[in-house]
CSV table of C-alpha atoms in Angstrom, one decimal:
chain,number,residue,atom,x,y,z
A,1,UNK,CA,-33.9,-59.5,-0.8
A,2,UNK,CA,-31.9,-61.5,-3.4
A,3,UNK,CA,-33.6,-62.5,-6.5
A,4,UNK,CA,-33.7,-65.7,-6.9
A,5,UNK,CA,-31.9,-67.3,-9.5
A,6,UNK,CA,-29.2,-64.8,-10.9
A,7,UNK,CA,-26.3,-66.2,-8.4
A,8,UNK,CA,-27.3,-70.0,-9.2
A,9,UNK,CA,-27.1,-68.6,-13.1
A,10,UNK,CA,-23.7,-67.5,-12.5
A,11,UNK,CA,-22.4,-70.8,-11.0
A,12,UNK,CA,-23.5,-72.4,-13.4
A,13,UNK,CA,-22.3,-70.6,-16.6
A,14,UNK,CA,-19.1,-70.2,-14.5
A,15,UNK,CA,-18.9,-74.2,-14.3
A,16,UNK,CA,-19.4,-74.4,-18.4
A,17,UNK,CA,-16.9,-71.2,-19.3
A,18,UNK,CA,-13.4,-72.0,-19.0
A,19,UNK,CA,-11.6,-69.7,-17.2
A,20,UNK,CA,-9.7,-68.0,-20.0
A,21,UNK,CA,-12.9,-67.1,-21.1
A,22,UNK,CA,-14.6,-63.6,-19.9
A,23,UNK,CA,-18.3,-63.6,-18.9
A,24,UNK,CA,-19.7,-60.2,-19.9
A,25,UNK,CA,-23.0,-59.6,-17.9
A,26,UNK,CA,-25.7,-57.7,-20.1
A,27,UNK,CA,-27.1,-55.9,-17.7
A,28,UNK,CA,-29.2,-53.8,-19.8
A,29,UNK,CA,-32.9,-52.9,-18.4
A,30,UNK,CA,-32.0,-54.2,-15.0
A,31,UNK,CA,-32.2,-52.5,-12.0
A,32,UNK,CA,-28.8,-52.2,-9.5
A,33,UNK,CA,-30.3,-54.2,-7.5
A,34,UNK,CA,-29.9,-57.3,-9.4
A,35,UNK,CA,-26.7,-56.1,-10.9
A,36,UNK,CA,-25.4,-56.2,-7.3
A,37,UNK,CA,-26.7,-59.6,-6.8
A,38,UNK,CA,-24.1,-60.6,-10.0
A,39,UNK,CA,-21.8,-58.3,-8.2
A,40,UNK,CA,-21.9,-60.5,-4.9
A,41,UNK,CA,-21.5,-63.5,-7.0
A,42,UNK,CA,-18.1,-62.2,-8.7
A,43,UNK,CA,-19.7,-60.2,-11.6
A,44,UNK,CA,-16.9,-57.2,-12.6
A,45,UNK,CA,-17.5,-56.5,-16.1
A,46,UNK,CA,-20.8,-55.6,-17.4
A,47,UNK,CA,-22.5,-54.8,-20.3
A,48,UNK,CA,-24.9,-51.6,-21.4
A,49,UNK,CA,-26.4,-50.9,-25.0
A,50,UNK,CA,-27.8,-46.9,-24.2
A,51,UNK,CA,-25.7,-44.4,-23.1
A,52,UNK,CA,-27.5,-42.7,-20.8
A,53,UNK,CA,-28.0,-46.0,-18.4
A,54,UNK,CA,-24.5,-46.6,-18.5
A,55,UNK,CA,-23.5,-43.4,-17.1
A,56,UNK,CA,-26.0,-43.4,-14.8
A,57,UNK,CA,-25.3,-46.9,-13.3
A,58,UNK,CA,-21.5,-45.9,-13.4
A,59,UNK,CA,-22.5,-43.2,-11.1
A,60,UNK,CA,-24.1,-45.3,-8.4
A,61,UNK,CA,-22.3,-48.0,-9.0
A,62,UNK,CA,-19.3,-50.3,-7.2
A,63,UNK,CA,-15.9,-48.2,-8.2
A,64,UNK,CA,-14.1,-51.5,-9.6
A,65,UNK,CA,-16.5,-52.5,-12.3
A,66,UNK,CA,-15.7,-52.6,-15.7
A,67,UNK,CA,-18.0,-51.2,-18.0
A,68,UNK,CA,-19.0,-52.2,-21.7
A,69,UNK,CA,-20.9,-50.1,-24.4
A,70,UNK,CA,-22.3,-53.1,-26.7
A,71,UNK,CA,-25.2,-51.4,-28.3
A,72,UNK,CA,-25.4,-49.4,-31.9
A,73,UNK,CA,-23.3,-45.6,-30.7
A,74,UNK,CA,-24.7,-42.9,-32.0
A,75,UNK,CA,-22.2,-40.3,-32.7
A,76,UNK,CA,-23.3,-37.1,-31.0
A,77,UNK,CA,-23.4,-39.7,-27.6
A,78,UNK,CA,-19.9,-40.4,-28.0
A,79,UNK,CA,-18.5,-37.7,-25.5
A,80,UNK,CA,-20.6,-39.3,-22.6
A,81,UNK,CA,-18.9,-42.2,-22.4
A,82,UNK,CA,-15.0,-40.8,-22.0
A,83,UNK,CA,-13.9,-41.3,-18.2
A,84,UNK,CA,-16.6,-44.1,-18.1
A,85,UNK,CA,-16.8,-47.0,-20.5
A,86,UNK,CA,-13.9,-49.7,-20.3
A,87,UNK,CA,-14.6,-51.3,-24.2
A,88,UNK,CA,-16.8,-50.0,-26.9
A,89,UNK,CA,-17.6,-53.5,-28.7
A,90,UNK,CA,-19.7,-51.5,-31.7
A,91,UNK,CA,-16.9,-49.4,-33.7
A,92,UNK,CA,-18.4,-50.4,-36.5
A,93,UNK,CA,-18.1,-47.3,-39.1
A,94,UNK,CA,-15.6,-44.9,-40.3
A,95,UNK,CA,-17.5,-42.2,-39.1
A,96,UNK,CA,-18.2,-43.4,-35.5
A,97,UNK,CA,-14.3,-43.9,-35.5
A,98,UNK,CA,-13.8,-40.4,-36.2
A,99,UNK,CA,-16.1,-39.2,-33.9
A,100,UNK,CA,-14.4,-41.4,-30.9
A,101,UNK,CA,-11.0,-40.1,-32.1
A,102,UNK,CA,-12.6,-36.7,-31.2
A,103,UNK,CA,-13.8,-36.8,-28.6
A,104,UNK,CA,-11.7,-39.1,-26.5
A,105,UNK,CA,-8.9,-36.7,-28.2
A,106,UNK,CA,-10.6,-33.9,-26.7
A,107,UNK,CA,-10.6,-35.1,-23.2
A,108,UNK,CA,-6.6,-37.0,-24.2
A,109,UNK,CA,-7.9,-40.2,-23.3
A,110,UNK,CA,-7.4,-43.5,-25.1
A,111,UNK,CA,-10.8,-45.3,-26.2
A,112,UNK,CA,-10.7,-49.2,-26.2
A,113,UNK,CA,-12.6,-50.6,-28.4
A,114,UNK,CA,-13.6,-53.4,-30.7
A,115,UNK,CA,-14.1,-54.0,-33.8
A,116,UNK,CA,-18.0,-54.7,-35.1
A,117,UNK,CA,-17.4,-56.9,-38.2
A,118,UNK,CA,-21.2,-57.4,-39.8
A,119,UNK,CA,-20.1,-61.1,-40.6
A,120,UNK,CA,-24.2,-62.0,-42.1
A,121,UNK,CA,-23.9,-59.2,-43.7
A,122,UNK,CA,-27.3,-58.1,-42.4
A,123,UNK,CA,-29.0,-55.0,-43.5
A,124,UNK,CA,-30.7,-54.6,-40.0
A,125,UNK,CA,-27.1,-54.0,-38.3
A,126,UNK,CA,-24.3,-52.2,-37.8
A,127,UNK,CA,-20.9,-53.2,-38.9
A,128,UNK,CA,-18.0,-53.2,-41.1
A,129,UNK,CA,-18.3,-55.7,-43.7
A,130,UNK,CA,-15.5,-58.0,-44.4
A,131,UNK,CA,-14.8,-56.4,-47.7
A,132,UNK,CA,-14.3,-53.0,-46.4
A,133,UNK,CA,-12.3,-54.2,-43.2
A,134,UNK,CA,-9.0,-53.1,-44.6
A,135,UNK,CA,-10.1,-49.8,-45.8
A,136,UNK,CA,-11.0,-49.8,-42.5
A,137,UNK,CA,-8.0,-50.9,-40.6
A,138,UNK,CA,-6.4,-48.1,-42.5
A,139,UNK,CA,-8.3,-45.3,-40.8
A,140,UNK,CA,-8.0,-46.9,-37.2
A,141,UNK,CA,-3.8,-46.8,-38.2
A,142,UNK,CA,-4.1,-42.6,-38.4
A,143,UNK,CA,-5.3,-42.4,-34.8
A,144,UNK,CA,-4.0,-41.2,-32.0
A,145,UNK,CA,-6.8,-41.8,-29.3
A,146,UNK,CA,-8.2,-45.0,-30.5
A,147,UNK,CA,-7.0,-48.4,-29.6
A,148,UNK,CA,-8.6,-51.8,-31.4
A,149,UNK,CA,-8.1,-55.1,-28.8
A,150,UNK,CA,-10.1,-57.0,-31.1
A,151,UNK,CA,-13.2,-58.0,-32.7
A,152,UNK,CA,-17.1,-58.3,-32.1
A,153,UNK,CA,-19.8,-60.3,-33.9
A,154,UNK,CA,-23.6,-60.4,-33.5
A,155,UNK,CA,-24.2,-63.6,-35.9
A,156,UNK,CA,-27.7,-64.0,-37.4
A,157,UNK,CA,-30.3,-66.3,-35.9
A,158,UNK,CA,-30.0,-69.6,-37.0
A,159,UNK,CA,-29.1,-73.0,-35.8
A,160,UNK,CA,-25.9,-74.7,-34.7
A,161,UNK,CA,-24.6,-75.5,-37.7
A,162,UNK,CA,-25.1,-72.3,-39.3
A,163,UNK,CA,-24.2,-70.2,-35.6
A,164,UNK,CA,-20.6,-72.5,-36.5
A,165,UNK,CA,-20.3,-71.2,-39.9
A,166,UNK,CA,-20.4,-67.6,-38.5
A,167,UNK,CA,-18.1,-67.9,-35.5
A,168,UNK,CA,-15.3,-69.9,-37.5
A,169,UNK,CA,-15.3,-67.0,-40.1
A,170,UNK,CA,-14.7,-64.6,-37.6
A,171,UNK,CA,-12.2,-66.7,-35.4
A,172,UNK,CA,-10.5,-66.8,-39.2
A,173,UNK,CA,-10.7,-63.1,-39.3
A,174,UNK,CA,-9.9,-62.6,-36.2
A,175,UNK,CA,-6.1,-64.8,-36.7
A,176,UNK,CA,-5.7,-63.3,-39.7
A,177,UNK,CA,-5.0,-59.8,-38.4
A,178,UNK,CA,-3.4,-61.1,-35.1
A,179,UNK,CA,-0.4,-62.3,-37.3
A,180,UNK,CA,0.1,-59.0,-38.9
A,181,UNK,CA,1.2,-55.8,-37.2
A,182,UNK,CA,-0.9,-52.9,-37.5
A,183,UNK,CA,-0.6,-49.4,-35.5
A,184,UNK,CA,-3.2,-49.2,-32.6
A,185,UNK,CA,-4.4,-52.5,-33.1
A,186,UNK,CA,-4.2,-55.8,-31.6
A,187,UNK,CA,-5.8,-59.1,-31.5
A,188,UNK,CA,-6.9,-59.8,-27.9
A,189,UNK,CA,-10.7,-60.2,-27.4
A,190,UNK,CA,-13.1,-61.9,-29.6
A,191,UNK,CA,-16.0,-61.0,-28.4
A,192,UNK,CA,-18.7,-63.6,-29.7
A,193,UNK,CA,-21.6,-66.0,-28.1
A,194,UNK,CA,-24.7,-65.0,-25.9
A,195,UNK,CA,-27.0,-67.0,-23.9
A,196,UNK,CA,-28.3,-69.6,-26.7
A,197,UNK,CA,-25.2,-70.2,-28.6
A,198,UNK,CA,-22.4,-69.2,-26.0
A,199,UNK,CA,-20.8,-73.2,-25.8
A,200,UNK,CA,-20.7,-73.4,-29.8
A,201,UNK,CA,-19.0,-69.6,-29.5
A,202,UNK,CA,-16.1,-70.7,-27.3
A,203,UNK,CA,-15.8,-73.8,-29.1
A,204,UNK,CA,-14.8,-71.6,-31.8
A,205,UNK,CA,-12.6,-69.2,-30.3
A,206,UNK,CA,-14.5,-67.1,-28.9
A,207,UNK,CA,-13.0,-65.6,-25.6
A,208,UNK,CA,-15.4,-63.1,-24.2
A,209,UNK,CA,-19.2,-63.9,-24.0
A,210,UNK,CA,-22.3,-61.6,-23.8
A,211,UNK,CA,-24.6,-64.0,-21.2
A,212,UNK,CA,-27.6,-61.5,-20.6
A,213,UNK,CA,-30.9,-63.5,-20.1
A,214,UNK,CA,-28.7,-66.5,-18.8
A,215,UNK,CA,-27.9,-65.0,-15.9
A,216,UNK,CA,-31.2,-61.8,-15.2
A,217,UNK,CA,-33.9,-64.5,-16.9
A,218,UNK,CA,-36.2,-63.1,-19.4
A,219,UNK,CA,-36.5,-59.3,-20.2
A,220,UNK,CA,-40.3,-57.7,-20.2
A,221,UNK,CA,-40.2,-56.6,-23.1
A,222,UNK,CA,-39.5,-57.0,-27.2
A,223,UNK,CA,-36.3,-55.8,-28.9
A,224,UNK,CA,-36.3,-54.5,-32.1
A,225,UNK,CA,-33.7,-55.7,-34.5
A,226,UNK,CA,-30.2,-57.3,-33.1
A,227,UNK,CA,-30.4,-57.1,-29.4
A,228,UNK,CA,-26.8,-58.1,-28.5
A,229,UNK,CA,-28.5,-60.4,-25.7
């Protein structure tokens, strides 16, 4: 039996996104049941925050879905997600970076992955501060199993005007590195916008939402700190 709602919640964010645009569903906490409802309704790319789900739902799971890791990695789950994650949007230390480059080196795979710039320069999350970017950029250079497509930003709460300040930085950022030429990275994806502040996000560049409780309604239960939708 089809839950109600998710296809309509599709159309419709489909009807506002243009279609250069990617809609990531956060599928997080939901049951394959309702992620094959997304499915039905044209749903290939999807988005996990815990390791373990991911691998799981990759397991039972349509063959031709693309899978994303946007929650905090922890290192020592790193080596779970090699044959199985399609973008890791968090790389968001030096040390996670090294760990990926291990792993995925291990196993002589290529890890795609984004950027996590901390652009509120929040205590309560993850991510490389604009300061430290370069320094950063620096290590990603020296590796031989880690490819950067772009950039990721989980914005502080806040209204429109300041949710605008935040995205144009990023979208600044984010140009900034796609005219220079850097080994293993490039400026593709800017990942940025969830369900309350997706339309400002794309009116800022933004060319991959997160749309979690826009499309699966209301989760059962609270998040602690950021919750990436």
């Amino acid at each position: 039996m089809l839950h109600y709602g998710i296809k309509q919640n599709i159309e419709e964010l489909k009807s506002k996104i243009p279609e250069e645009v990617k809609l990531l569903a956060v599928s997080k906490t939901k049951p394959l049941e309702e992620l094959e409802e997304a499915y039905i309704a044209g749903i290939r790319d999807f988005g996990e925050n815990k390791v373990q789900e991911l691998v799981k739902k990759s397991e039972n799971f349509h063959d031709d879905v693309k899978w994303h890791f946007i929650g905090q990695l922890q290192s020592n789950k790193v080596k779970y997600l090699v044959d199985k994650v399609y973008l890791i949007h968090s790389l968001g230390s030096i040390s996670l970076l090294n760990e990926i480059e291990k792993f995925f080196g291990k196993a002589n795979k290529i890890a795609n992955t984004l950027i996590q710039i901390n652009i509120g320069r929040e205590e309560s999350k993850s991510g490389i501060l604009e300061e430290d970017l370069y320094e950063f950029i620096e290590a990603v250079k020296k590796c031989n199993y880690v490819s950067v497509s772009g950039i990721m930003v989980i914005i502080p709460i806040g209204d429109e005007e300041s949710n605008r300040k935040y995205f144009k930085r990023t979208k600044e950022i984010f140009d900034d590195l796609k005219e220079k030429e850097y080994k293993n990275i490039t400026m593709k994806i800017l990942s940025m916008g969830m369900t309350h502040d997706f339309m400002t996000a794309i009116e800022e560049g933004s060319n991959l939402v997160r749309i979690g409780t826009g499309i699966f309604g209301e989760r059962n239960y609270i998040i602690g700190g950021a919750s990436n939708e």
